[in-house]
Coordinates of C-alpha atoms in Angstrom, one line a residue:
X145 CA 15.1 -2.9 3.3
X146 CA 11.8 -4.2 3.8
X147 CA 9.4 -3.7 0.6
X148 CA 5.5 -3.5 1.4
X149 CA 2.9 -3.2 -1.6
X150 CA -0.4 -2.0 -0.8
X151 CA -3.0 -3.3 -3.2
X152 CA -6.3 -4.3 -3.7
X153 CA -7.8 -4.7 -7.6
X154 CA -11.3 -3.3 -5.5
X155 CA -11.6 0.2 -5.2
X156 CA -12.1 2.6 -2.3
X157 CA -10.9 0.0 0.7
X158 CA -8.8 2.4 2.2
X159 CA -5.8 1.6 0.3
X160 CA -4.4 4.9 0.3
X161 CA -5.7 5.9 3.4
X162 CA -4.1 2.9 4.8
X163 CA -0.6 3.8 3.0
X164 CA -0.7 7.7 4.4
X165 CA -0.8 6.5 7.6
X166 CA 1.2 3.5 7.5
X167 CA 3.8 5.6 7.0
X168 CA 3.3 8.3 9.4
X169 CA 3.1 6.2 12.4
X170 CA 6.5 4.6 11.2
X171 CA 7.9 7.7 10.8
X172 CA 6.6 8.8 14.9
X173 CA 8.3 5.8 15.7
X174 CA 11.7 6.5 14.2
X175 CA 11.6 4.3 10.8
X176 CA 11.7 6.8 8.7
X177 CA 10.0 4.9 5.6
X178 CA 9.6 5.8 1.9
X179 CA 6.4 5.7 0.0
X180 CA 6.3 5.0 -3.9
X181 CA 3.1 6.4 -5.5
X182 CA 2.5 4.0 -8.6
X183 CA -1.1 5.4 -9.2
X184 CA -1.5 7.7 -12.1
X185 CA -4.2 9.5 -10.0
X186 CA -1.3 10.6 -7.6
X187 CA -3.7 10.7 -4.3
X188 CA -1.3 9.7 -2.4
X189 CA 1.3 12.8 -3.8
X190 CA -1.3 14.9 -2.9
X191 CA -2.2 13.9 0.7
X192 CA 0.5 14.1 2.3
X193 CA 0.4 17.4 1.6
X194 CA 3.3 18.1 -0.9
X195 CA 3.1 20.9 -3.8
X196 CA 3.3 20.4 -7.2
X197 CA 2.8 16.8 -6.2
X198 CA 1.3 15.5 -9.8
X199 CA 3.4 17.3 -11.4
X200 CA 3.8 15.4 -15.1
X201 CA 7.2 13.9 -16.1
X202 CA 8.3 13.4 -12.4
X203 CA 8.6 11.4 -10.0
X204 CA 7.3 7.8 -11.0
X205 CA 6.7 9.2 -14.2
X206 CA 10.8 9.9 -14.8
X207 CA 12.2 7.0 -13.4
X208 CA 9.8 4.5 -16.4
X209 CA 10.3 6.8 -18.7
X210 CA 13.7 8.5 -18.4
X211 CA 15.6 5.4 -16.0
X212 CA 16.0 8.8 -13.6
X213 CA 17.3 6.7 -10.3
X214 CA 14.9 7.2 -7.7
X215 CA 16.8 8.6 -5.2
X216 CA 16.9 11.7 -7.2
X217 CA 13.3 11.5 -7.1
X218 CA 12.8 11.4 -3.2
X219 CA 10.9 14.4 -1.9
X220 CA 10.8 15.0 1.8
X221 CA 7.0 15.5 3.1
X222 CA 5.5 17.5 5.9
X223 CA 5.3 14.9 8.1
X224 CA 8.7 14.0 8.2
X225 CA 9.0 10.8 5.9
X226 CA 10.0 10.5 1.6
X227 CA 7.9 10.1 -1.4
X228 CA 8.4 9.4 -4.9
X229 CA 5.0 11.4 -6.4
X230 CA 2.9 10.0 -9.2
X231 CA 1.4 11.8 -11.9
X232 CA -0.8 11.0 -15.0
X233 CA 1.7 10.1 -17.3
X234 CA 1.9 7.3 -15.2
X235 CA -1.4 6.2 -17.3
X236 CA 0.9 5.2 -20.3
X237 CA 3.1 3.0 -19.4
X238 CA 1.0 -0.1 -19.9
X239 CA 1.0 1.1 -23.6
X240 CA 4.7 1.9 -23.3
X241 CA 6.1 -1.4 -22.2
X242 CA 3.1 -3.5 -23.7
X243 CA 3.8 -7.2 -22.9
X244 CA 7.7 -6.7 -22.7
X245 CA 8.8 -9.0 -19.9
X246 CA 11.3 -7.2 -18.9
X247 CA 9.4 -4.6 -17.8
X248 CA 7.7 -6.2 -15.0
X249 CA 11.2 -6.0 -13.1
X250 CA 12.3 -2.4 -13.8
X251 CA 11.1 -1.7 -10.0
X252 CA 12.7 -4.1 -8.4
X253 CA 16.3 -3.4 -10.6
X254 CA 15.8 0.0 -9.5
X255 CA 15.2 -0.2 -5.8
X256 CA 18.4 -2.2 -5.3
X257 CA 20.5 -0.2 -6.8
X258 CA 19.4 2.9 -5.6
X259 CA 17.1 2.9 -2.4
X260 CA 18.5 -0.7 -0.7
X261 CA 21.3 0.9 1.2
X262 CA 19.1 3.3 2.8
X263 CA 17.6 0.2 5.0
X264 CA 14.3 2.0 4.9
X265 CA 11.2 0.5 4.7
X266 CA 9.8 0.9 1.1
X267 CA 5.6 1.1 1.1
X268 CA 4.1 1.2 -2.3
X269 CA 0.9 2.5 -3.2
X270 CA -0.9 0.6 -6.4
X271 CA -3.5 1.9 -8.6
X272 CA -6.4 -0.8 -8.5
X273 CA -5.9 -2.9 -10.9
X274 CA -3.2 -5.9 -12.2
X275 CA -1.2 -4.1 -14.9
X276 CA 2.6 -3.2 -15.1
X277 CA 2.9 -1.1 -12.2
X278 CA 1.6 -3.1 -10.4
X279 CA 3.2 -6.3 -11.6
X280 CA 6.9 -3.8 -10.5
X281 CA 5.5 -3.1 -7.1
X282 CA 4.7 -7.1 -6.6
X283 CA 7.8 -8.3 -8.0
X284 CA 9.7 -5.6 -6.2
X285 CA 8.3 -6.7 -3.2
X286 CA 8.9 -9.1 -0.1
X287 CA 5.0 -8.5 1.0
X288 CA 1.5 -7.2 0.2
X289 CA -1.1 -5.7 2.5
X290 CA -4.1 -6.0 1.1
X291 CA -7.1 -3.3 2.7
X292 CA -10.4 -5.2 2.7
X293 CA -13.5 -2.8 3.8
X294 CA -16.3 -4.6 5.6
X295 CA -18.9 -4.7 2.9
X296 CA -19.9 -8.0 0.8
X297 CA -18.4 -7.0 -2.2
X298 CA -15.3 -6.4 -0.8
X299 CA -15.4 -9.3 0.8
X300 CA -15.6 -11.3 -2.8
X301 CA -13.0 -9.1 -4.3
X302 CA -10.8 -10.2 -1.8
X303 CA -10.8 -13.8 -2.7
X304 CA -10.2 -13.0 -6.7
X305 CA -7.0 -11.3 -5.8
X306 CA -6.0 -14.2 -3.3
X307 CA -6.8 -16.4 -6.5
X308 CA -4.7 -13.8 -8.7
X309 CA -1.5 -13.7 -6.4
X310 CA -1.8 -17.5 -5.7
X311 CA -1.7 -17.7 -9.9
X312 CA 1.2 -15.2 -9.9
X313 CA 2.9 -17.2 -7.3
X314 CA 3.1 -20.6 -9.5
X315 CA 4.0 -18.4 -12.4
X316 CA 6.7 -16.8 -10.7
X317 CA 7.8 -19.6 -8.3
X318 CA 7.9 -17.8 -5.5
X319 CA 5.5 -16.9 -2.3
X320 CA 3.9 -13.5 -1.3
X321 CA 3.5 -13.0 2.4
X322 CA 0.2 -11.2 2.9
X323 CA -1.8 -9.7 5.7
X324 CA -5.4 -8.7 5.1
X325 CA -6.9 -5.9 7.1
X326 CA -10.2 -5.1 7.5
X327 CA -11.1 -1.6 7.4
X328 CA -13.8 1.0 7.0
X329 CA -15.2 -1.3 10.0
X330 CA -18.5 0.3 11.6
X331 CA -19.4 -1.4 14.9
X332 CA -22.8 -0.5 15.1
X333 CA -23.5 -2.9 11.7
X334 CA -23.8 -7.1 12.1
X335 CA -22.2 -7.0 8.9
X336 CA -19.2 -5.1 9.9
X337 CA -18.4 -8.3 12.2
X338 CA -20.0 -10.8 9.6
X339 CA -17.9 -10.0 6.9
X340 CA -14.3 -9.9 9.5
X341 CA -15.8 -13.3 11.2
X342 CA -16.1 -14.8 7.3
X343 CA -11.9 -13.8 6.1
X344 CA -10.7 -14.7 9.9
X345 CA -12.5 -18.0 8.8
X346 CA -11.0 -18.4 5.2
X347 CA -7.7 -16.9 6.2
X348 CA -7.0 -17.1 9.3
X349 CA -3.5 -15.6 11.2
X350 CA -3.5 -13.4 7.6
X351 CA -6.0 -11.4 9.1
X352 CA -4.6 -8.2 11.3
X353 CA -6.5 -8.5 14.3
X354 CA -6.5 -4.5 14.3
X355 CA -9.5 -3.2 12.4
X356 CA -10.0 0.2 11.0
X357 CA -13.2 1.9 11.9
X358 CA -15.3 4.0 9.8
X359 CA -14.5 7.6 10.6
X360 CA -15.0 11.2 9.8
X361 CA -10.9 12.4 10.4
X362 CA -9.6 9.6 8.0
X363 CA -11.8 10.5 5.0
X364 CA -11.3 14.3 5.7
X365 CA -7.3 14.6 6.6
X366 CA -6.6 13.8 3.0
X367 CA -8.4 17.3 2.1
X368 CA -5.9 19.3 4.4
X369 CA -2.8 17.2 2.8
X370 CA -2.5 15.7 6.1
X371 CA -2.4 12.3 7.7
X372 CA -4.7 11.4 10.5
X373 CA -2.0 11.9 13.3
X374 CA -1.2 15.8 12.2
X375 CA -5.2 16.3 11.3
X376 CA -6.9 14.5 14.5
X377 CA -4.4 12.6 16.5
X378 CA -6.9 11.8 19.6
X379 CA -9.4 10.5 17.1
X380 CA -10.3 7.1 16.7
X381 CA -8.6 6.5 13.4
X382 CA -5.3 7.8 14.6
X383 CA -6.1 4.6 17.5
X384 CA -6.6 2.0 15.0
X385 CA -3.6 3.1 12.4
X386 CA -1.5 3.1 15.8
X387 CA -2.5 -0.1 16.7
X388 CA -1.8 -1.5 13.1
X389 CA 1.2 -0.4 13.1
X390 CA 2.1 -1.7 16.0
X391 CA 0.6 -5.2 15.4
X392 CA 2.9 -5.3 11.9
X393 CA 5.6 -4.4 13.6
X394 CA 5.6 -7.1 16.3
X395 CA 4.9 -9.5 13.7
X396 CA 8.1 -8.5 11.6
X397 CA 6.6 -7.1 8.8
X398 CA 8.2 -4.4 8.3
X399 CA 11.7 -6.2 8.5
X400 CA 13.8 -7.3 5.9
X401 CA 13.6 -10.5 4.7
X402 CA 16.1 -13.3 5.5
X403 CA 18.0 -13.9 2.5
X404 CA 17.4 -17.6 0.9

């Protein structure tokens, strides 16, 4: 079981987007993942096109709350792959746990009990910021994909959070493996190509060499509770969240890691 968090403390990169279809085109290629939505906004619940997605006290909700295992909390989407939904109540559970250092492992505790013998690959949606969810989904986690769009401050938020998880990392004595991928990328912009030329630059072989492109079918599948491969599959975004897929694939990153 190969744990993924999707994060980035910058808004409106594509991290959701990028989740959605993440796990679609794992799912059209047999992998049959499982998505955890930790943000209280529940977008991802509702794109995928469940109903009664945000519905409060379930999902991520129960299992902080009420230590409901999370299998019992799987619910099977349209397009063929499990979520565990988010709702608002998520919104608490800072003020719950407060600064109870236990709480930062809850996640992890819970996914290999319940969810490791599944062999599934686990992608988790984070709200954007550095709080207890998130702290679960990183320490539950044996990578983080990190959606950078091609814009300036983007490309500054990206280095705070390399800063953050490099902190984290001494903290916790251990190493996040990370890929970076550059998305909402318009070719017909000099910055678009500035911006990727600066983080190949900084961060070399972190960088996915597939970049997601600005377009329509990605911002609007969302709206129909669809991913981009049900809503627009010869469009360009369905190309570039193939292509990323792929490239993570071939790279291993969606395998389990080795143990020691």
């Amino acid at each position: 079981m190969a744990v993924i968090t999707v994060f980035n403390q910058k808004g409106g990169v594509g991290k959701t987007t990028t989740c959605l279809n993440l796990a679609a085109a794992l799912t059209r290629g047999q992998r049959h993942p499982i998505a955890l939505d930790l943000d209280p906004q529940g977008h991802l619940s509702l794109a995928c096109g469940l109903k009664d997605a945000t519905l409060s006290g379930a999902g991520m909700d129960a299992f902080f709350r009420l230590s409901t295992p999370l299998a019992k909390l799987l619910r099977d989407t349209p397009a063929g792959w499990q979520i565990v939904s988010s709702s608002l109540g998520l919104s608490k559970i800072d003020a719950l746990y407060g600064s109870d250092p236990k709480a930062a492992t809850l996640l992890k505790k819970g996914l290999s009990e319940d969810l490791a013998l599944t062999g599934a690959p686990i992608l988790i949606d984070c709200c954007p910021m550095l709080g207890v969810l998130t702290l679960n989904a990183l320490l539950a986690s044996d990578r983080v994909l990190i959606p950078v769009s091609a814009d300036f401050l983007s490309l500054q938020g990206v280095h705070l959070l390399d800063s953050a998880l490099n902190v984290l990392e001494v903290k916790l004595k251990r190493v996040f493996e990370r890929r970076i991928v550059v998305t909402r990328f318009d070719a017909r912009r000099k910055l678009s190509y500035e911006i990727f030329d600066k983080l190949r630059d900084r961060y070399g072989s972190v960088i996915c060499n597939t970049r997601i492109s600005e377009n329509v079918a990605l911002a609007t599948s969302p709206m129909h509770g669809k991913d981009v491969f049900a809503y627009a599959p010869q469009s360009p975004g369905a190309a570039d969240y193939k292509a990323l897929t792929g490239e993570l694939i071939n790279s291993g990153f969606f395998e389990e890691r080795a143990a020691g």
